[in-house]
PDB file of C-alpha atoms in Angstrom:
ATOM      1  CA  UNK C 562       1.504 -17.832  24.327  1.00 63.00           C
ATOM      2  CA  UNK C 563       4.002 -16.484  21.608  1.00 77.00           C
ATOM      3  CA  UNK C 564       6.894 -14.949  22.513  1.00 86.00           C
ATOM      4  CA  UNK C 565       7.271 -12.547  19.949  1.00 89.00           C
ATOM      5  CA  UNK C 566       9.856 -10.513  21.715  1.00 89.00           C
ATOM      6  CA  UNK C 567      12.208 -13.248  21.537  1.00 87.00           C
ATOM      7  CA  UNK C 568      11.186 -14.202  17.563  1.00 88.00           C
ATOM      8  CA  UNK C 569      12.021 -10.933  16.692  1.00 90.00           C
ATOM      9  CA  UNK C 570      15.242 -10.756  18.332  1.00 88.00           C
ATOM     10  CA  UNK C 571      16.032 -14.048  16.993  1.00 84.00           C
ATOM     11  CA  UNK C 572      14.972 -14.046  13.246  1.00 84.00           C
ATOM     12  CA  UNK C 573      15.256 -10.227  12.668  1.00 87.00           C
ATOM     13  CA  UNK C 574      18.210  -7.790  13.081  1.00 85.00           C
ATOM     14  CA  UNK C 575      15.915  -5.168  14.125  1.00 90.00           C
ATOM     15  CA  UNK C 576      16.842  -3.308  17.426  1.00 88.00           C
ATOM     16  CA  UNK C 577      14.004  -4.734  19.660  1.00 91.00           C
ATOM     17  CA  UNK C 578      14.166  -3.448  23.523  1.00 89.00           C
ATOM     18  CA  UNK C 579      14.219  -6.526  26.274  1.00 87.00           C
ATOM     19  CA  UNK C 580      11.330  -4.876  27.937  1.00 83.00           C
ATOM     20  CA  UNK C 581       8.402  -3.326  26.727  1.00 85.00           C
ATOM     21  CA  UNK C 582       5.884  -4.198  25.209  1.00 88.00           C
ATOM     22  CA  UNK C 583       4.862  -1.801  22.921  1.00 89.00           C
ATOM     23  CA  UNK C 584       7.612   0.559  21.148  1.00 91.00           C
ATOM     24  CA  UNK C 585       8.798   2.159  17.927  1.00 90.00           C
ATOM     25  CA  UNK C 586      11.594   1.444  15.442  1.00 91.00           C
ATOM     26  CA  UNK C 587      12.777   2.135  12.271  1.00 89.00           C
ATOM     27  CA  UNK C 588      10.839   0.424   9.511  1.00 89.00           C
ATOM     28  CA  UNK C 589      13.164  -2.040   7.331  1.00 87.00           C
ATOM     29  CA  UNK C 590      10.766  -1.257   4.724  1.00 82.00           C
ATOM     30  CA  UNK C 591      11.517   2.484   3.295  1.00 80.00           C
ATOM     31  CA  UNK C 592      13.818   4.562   4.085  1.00 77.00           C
ATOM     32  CA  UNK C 593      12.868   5.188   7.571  1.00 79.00           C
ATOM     33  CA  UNK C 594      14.314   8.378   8.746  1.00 78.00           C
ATOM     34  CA  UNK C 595      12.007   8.639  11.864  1.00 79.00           C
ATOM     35  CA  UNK C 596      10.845   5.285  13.872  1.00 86.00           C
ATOM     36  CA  UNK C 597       7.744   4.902  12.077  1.00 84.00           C
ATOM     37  CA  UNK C 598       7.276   1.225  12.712  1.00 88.00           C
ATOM     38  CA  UNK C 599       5.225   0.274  15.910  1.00 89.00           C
ATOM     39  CA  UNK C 600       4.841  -3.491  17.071  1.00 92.00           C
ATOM     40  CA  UNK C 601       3.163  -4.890  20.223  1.00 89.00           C
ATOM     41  CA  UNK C 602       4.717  -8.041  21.034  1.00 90.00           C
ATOM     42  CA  UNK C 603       1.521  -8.284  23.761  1.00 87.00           C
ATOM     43  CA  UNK C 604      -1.142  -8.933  21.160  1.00 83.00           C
ATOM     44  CA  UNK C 605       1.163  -9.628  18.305  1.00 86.00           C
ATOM     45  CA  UNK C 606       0.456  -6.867  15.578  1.00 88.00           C
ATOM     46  CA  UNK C 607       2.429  -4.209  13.696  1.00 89.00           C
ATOM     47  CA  UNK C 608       1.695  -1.094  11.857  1.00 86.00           C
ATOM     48  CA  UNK C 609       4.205   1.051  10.048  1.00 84.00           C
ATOM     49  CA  UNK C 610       2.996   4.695  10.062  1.00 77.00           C
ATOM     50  CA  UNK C 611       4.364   5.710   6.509  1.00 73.00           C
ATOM     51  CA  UNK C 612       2.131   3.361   4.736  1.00 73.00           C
ATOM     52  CA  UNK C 613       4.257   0.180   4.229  1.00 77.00           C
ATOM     53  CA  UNK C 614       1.190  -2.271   6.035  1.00 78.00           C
ATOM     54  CA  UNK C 615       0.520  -3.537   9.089  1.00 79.00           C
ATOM     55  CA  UNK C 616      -1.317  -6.720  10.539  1.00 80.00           C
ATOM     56  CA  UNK C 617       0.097  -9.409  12.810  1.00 84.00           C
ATOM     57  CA  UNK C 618       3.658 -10.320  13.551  1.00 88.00           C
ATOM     58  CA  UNK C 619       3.523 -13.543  11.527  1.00 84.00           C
ATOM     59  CA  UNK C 620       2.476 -11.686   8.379  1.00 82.00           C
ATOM     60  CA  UNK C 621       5.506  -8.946   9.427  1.00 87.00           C
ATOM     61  CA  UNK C 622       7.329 -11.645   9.630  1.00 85.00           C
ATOM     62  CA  UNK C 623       6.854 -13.333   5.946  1.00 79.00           C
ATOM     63  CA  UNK C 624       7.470  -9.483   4.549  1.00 79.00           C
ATOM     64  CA  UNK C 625      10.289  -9.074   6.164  1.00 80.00           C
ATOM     65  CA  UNK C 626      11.757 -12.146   5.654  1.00 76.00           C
ATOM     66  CA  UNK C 627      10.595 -12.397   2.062  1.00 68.00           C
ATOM     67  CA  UNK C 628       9.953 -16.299   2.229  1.00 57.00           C
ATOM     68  CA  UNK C 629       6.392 -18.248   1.353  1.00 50.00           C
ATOM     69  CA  UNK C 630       7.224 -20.775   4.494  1.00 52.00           C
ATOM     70  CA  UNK C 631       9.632 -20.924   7.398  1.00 53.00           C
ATOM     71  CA  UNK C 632      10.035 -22.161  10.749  1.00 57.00           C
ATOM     72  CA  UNK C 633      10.515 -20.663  13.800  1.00 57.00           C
ATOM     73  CA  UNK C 634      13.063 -20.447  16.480  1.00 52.00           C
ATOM     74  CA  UNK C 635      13.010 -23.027  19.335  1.00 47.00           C
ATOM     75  CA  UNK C 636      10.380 -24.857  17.160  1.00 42.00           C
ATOM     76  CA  UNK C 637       9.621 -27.819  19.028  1.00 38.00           C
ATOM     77  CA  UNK C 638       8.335 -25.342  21.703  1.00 41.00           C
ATOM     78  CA  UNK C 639       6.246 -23.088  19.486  1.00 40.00           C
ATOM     79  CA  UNK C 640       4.878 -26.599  16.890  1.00 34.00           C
ATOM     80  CA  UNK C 641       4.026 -25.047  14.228  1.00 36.00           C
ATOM     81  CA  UNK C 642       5.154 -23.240  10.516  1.00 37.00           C
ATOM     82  CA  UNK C 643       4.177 -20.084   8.962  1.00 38.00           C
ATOM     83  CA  UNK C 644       2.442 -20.343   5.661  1.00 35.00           C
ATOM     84  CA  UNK C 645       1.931 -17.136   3.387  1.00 37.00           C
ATOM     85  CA  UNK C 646      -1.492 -19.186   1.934  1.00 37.00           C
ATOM     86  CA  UNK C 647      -2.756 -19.483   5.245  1.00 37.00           C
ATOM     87  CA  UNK C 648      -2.013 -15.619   6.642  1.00 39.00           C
ATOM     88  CA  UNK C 649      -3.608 -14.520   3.974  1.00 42.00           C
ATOM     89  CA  UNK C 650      -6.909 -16.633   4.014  1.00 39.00           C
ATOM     90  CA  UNK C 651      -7.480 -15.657   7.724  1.00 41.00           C
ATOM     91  CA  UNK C 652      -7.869 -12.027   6.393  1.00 46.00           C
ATOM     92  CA  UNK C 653     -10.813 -12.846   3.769  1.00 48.00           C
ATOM     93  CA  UNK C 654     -13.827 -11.460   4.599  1.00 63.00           C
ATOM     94  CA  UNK C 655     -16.167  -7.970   3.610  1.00 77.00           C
ATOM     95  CA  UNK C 656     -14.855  -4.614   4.579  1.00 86.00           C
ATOM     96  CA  UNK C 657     -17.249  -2.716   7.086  1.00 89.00           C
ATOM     97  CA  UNK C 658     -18.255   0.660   6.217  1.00 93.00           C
ATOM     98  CA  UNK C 659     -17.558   3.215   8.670  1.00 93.00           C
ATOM     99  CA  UNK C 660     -17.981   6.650   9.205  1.00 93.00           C
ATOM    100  CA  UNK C 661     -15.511   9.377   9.286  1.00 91.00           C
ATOM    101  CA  UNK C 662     -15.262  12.321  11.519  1.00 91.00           C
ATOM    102  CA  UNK C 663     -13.578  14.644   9.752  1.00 92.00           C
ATOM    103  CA  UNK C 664     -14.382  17.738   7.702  1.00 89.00           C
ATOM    104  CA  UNK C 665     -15.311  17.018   4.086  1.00 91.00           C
ATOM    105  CA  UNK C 666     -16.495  20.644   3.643  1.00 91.00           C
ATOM    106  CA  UNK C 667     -12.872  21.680   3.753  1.00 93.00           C
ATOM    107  CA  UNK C 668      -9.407  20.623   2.494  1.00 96.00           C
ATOM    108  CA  UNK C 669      -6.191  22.163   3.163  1.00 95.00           C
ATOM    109  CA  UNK C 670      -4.656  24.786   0.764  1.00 94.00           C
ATOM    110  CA  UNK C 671      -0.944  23.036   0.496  1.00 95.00           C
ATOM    111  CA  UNK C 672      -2.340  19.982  -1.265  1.00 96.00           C
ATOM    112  CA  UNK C 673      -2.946  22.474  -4.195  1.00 95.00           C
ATOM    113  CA  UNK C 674       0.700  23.851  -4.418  1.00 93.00           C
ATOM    114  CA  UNK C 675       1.739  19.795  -4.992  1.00 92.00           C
ATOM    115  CA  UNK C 676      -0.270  20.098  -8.538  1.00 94.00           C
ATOM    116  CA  UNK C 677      -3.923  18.653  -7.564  1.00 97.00           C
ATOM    117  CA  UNK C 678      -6.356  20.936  -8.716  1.00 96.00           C
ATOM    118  CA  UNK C 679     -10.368  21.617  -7.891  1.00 96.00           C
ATOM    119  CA  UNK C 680     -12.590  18.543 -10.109  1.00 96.00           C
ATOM    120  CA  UNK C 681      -9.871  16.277  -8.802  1.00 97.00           C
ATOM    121  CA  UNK C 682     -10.161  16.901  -5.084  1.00 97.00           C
ATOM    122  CA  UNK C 683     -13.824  16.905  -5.732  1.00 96.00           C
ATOM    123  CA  UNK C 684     -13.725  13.780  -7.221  1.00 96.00           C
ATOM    124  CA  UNK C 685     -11.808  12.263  -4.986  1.00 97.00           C
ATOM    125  CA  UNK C 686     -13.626  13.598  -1.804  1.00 96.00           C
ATOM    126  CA  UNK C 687     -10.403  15.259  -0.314  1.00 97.00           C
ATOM    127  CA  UNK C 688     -11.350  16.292   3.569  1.00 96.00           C
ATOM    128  CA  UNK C 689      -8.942  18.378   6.301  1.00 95.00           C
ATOM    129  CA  UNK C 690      -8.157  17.447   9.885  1.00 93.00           C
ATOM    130  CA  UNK C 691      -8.650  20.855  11.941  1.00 92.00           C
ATOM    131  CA  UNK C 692      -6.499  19.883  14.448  1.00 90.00           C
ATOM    132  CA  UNK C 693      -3.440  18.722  12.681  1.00 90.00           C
ATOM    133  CA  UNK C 694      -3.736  19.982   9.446  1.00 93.00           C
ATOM    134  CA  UNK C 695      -3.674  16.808   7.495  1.00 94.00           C
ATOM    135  CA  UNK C 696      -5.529  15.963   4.571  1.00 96.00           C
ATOM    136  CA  UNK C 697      -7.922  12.972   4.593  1.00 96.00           C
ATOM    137  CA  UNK C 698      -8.796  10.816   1.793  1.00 97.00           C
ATOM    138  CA  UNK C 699     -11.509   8.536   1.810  1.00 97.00           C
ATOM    139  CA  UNK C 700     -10.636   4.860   1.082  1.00 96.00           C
ATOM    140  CA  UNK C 701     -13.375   2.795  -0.352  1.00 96.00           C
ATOM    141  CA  UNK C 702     -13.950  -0.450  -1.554  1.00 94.00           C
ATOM    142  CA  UNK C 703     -14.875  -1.463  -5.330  1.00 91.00           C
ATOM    143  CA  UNK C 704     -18.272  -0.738  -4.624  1.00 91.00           C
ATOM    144  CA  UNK C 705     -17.931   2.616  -3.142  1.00 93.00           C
ATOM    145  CA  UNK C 706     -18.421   2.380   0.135  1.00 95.00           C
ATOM    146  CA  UNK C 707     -16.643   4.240   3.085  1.00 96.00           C
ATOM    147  CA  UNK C 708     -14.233   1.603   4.637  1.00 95.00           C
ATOM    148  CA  UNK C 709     -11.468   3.580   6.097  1.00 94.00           C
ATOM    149  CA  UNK C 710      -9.272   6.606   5.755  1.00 94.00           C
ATOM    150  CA  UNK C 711      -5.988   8.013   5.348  1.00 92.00           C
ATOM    151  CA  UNK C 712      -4.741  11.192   6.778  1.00 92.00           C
ATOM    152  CA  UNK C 713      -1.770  12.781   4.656  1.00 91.00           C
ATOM    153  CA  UNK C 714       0.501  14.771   7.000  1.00 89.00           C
ATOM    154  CA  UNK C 715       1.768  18.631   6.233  1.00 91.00           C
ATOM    155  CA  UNK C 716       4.448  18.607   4.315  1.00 87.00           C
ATOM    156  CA  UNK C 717       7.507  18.490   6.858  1.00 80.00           C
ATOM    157  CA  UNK C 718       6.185  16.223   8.913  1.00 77.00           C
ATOM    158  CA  UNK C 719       7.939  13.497  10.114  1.00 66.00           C
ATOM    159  CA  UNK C 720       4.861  11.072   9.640  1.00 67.00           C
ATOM    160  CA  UNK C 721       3.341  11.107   6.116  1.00 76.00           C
ATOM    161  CA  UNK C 722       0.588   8.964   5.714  1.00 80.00           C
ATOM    162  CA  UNK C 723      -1.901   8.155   9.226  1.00 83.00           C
ATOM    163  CA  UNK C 724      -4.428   5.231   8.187  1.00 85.00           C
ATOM    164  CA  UNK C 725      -7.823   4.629  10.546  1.00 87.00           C
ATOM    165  CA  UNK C 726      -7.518   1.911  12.767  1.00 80.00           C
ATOM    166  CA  UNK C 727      -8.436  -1.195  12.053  1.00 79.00           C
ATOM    167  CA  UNK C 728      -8.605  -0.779   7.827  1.00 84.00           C
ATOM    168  CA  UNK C 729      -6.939  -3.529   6.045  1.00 84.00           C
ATOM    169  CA  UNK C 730      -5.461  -2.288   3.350  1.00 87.00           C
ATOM    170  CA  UNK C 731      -4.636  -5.669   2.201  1.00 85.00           C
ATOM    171  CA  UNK C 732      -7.947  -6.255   1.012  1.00 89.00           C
ATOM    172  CA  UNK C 733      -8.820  -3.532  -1.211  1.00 92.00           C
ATOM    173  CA  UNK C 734      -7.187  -1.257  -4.559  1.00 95.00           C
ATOM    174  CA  UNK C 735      -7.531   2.097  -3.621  1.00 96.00           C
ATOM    175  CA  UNK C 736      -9.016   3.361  -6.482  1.00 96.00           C
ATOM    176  CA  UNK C 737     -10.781   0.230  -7.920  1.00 94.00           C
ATOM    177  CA  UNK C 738     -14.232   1.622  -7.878  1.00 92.00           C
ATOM    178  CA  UNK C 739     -13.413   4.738 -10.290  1.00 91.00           C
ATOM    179  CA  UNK C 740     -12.556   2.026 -12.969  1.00 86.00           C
ATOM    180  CA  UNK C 741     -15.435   0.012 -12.138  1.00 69.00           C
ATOM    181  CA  UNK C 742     -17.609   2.879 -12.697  1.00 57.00           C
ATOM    182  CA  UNK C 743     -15.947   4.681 -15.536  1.00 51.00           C
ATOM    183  CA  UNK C 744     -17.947   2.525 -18.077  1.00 47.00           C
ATOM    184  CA  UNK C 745     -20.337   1.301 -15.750  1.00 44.00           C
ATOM    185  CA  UNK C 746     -19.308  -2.542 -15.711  1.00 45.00           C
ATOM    186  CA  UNK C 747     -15.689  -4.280 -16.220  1.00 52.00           C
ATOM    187  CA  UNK C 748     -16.182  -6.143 -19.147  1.00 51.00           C
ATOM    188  CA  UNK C 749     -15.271 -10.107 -18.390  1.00 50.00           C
ATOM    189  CA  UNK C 750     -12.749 -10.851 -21.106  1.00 53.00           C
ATOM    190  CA  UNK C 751     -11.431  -7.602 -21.880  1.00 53.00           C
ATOM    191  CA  UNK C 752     -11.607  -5.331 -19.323  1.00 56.00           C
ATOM    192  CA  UNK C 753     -12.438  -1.548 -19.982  1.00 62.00           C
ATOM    193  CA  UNK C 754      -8.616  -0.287 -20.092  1.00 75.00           C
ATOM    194  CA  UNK C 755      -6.064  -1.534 -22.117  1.00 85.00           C
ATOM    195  CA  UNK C 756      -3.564  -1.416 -19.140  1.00 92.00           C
ATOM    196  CA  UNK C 757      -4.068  -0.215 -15.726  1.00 94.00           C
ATOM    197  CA  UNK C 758      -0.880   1.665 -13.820  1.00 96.00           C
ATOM    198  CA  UNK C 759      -0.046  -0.182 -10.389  1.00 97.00           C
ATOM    199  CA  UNK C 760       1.542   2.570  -7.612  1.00 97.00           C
ATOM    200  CA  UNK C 761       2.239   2.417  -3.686  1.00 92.00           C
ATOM    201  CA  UNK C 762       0.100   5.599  -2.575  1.00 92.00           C
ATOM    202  CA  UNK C 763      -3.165   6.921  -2.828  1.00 95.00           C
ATOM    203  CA  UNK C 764      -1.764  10.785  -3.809  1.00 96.00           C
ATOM    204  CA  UNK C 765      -0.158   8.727  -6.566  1.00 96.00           C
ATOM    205  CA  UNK C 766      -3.023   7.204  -7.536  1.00 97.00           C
ATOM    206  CA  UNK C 767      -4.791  10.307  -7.838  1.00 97.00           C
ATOM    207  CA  UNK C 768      -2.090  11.700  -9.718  1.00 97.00           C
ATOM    208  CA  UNK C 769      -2.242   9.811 -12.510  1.00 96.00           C
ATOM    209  CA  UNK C 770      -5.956   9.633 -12.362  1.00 95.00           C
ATOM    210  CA  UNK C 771      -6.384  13.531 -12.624  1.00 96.00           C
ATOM    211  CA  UNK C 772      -3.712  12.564 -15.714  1.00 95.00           C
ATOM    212  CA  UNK C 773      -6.342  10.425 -17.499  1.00 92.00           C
ATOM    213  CA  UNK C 774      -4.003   7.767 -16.628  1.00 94.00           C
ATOM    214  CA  UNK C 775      -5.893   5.046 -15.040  1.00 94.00           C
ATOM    215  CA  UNK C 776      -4.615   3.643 -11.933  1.00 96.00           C
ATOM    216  CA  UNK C 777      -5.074   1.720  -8.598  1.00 97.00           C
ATOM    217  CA  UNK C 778      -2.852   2.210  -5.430  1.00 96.00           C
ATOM    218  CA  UNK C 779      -1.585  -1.091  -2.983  1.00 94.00           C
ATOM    219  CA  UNK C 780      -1.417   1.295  -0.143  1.00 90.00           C
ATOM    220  CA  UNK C 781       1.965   0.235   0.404  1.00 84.00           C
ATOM    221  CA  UNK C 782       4.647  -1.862  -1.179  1.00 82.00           C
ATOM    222  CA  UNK C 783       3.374  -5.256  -0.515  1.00 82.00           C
ATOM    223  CA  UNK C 784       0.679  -6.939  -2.965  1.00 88.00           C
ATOM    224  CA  UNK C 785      -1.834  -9.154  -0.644  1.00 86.00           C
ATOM    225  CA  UNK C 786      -3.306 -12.287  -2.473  1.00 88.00           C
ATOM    226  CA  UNK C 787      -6.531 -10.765  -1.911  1.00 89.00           C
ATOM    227  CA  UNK C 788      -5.019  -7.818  -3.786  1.00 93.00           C
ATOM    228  CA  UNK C 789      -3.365 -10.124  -6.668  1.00 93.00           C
ATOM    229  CA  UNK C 790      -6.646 -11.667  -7.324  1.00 92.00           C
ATOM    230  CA  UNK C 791      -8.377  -8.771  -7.291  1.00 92.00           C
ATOM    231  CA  UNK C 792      -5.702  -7.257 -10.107  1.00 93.00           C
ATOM    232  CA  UNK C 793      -6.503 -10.570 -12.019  1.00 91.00           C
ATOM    233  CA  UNK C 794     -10.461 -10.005 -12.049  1.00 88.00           C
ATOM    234  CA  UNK C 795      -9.880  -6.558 -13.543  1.00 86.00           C
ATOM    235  CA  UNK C 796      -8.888  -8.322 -16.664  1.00 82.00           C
ATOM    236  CA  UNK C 797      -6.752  -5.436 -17.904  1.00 86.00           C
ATOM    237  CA  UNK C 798      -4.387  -6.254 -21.062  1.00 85.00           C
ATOM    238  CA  UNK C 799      -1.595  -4.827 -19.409  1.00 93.00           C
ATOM    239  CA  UNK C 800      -0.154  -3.929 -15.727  1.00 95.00           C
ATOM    240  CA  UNK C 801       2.319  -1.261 -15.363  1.00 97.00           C
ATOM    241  CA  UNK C 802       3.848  -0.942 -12.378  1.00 97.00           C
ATOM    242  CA  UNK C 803       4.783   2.414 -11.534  1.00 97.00           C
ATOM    243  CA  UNK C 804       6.238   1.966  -7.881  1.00 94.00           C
ATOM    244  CA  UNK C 805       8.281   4.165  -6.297  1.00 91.00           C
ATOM    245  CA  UNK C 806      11.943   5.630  -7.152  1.00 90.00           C
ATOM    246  CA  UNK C 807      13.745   3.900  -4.510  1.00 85.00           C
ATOM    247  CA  UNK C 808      15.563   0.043  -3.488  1.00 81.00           C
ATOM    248  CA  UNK C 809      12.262  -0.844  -1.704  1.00 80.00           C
ATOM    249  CA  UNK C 810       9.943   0.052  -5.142  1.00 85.00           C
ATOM    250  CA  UNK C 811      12.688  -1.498  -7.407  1.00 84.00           C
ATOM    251  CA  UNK C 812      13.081  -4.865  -5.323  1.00 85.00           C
ATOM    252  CA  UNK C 813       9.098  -5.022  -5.536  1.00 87.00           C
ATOM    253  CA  UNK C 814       8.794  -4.840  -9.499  1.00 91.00           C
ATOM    254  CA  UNK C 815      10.443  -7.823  -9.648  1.00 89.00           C
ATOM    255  CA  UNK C 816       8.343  -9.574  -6.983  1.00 88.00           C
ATOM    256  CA  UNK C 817       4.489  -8.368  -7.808  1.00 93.00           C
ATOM    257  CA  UNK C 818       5.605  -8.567 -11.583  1.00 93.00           C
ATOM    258  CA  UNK C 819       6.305 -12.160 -11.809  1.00 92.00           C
ATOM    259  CA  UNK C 820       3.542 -12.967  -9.451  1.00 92.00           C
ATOM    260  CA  UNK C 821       0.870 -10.767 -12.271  1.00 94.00           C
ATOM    261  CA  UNK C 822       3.225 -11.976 -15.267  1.00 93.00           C
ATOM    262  CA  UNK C 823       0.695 -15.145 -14.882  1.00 91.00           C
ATOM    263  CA  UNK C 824      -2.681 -13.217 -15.948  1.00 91.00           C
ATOM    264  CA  UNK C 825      -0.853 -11.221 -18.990  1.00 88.00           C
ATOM    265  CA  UNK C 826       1.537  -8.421 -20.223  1.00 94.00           C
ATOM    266  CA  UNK C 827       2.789  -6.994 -17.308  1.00 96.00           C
ATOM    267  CA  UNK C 828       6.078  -3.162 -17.297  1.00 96.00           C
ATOM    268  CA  UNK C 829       7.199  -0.909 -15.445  1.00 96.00           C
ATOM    269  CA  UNK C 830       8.164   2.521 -15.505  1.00 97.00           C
ATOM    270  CA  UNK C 831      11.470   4.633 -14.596  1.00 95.00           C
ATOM    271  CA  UNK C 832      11.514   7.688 -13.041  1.00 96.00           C
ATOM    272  CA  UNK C 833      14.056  10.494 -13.354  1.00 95.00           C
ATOM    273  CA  UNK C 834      16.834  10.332 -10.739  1.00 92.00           C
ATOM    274  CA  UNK C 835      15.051  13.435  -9.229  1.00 92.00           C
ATOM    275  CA  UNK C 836      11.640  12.006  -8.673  1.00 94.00           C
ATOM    276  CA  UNK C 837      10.597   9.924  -5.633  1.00 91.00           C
ATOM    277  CA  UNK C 838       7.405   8.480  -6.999  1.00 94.00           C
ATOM    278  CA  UNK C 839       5.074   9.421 -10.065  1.00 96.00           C
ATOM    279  CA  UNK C 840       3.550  12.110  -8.208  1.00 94.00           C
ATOM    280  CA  UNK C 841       6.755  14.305  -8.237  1.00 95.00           C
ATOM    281  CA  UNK C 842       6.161  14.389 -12.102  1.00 96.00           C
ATOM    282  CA  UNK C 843       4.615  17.524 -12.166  1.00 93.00           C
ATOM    283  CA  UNK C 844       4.063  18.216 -15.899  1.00 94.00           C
ATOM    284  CA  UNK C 845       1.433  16.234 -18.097  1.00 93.00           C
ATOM    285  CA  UNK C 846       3.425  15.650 -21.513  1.00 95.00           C
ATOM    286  CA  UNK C 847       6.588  14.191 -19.089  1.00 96.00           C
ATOM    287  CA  UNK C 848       4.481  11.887 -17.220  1.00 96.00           C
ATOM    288  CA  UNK C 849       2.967  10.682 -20.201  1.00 95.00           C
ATOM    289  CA  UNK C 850       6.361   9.952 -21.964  1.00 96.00           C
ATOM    290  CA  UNK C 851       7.089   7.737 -19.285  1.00 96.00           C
ATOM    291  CA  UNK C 852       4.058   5.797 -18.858  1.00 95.00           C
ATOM    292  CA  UNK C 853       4.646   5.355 -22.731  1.00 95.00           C
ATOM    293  CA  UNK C 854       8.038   4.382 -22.965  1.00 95.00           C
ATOM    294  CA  UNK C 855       7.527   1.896 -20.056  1.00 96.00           C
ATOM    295  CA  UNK C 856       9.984  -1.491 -20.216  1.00 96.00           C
ATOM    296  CA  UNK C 857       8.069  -5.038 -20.376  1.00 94.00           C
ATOM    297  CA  UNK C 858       8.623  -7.182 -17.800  1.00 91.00           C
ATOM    298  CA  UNK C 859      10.664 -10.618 -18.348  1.00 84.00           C
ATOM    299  CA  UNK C 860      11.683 -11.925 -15.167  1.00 66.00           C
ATOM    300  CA  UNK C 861      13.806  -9.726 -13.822  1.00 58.00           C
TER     301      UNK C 861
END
């Protein structure tokens, strides 16, 4: 049996407790001002509640340690390496369709005063948990189908973003199936968009979608190779990545963009000092500038 309490402590600097099993820290991910990063060194898993991922403790440990192989502590009593190709194979496999419990007939009234109006939370199929106040948003897969959910918090709240248990976000675009659908079939050499925008969240997402800006979301900062190939099969003739305003987005541009710099043209986008992500771009014409005045990507 792993001893992931003693991994951690040994390959992290992450303030993990001698005892429990089960706890909450600060996520070296974001800017964590809460503990929003739970791990259970019992069963071996981790989820960050702010949307950065989750999955097993190997695969928290190749994030966090930003390496495609590495061995562990005390590894003659443990025999074996970590291998980004073969975390991510283990988590092939179809998406089940579930069903959600929360009202659809309903959303709640803040999510309008952050610039989302009617046809787009319509579209989108924006719900409202009575008892917290959150808004859910379906996630679905390319072909439509309900395979999780994320519930965005109040604003205030110390947790943002709440995903059902058990999605893996690491196998899906949020957002994939609206450009799937918008001409009815993704052409297989050319794609129906001339470039496709790449952001962290779903609100984002939606954003730029409601923008006529077409768009897909990782649901966190990490691309999956599920995700990457995914990207590829879209066949779009450019990728902008439009990640978020802070060290965590800007380390990942250059990371995802010289992984997608293989299957064509691939920019980014920067933000005003003042905005967090592309969603705090409120007006139309601004948002537009800076999707068109967007930097190519060479390596950096």
């Amino acid at each position: 049996m792993m001893n992931w309490r003693k991994i951690l402590q040994e390959k992290t600097n992450l303030q993990i407790p001698d005892s429990k099993d089960e706890f909450n820290i600060r996520c070296p991910f974001h800017d964590d001002k809460v503990p929003s990063l739970s791990i259970n060194t019992k069963h071996g898993l981790w989820i960050c509640h702010s949307g950065c991922g989750q999955g097993t403790l190997r695969e928290f440990l190749v994030k966090y340690l930003g390496t495609r192989m590495f061995t562990l502590p005390h590894e003659e009593d443990y025999d074996f390496i970590f291998s980004l190709e073969d975390i991510e194979e283990e988590e092939i496999g179809e998406l089940s369709e579930v069903v959600c419990p929360f009202d659809f007939s309903d959303f709640p009234a803040w999510i309008m005063d952050r610039g989302f109006n009617r046809p787009t939370i319509k579209k989108w199929g924006f719900g409202r948990n009575k008892a917290t106040g959150s808004l859910v948003i379906p996630i679905k897969d390319n072909n439509a189908r309900l395979v999780g959910w994320v519930c965005r918090a109040p604003p205030k709240s110390e947790h943002r973003y709440t995903y059902s248990k058990g999605l893996r976000t690491s196998q899906l675009l949020f957002g994939e199936h609206f450009l799937k659908n918008a001409s009815g079939w993704i052409d297989p050499i050319k794609g129906p968009y001339s470039y496709i925008c790449i952001v962290e969240g779903p609100l984002d997402a939606i954003w730029l979608d409601q923008n006529k800006i077409p768009a897909v979301a990782l649901l966190g900062i990490n691309m999956s190779r599920s995700q990457e190939r995914r990207l590829e099969n879209l066949r779009a003739g450019e990728f902008v990545l439009c990640l978020d305003n802070d060290i965590a987005g800007q380390t990942a541009i250059k990371t995802i963009g010289r992984r997608l710099a293989k299957y064509g043209v691939v920019s980014y986008i920067q933000l005003p000092e003042s905005a967090k992500d592309v969603q705090d771009v409120r007006k139309k014409d601004q948002i537009v500038s800076i999707i068109n005045n967007r930097t190519c990507f060479q390596g950096i």
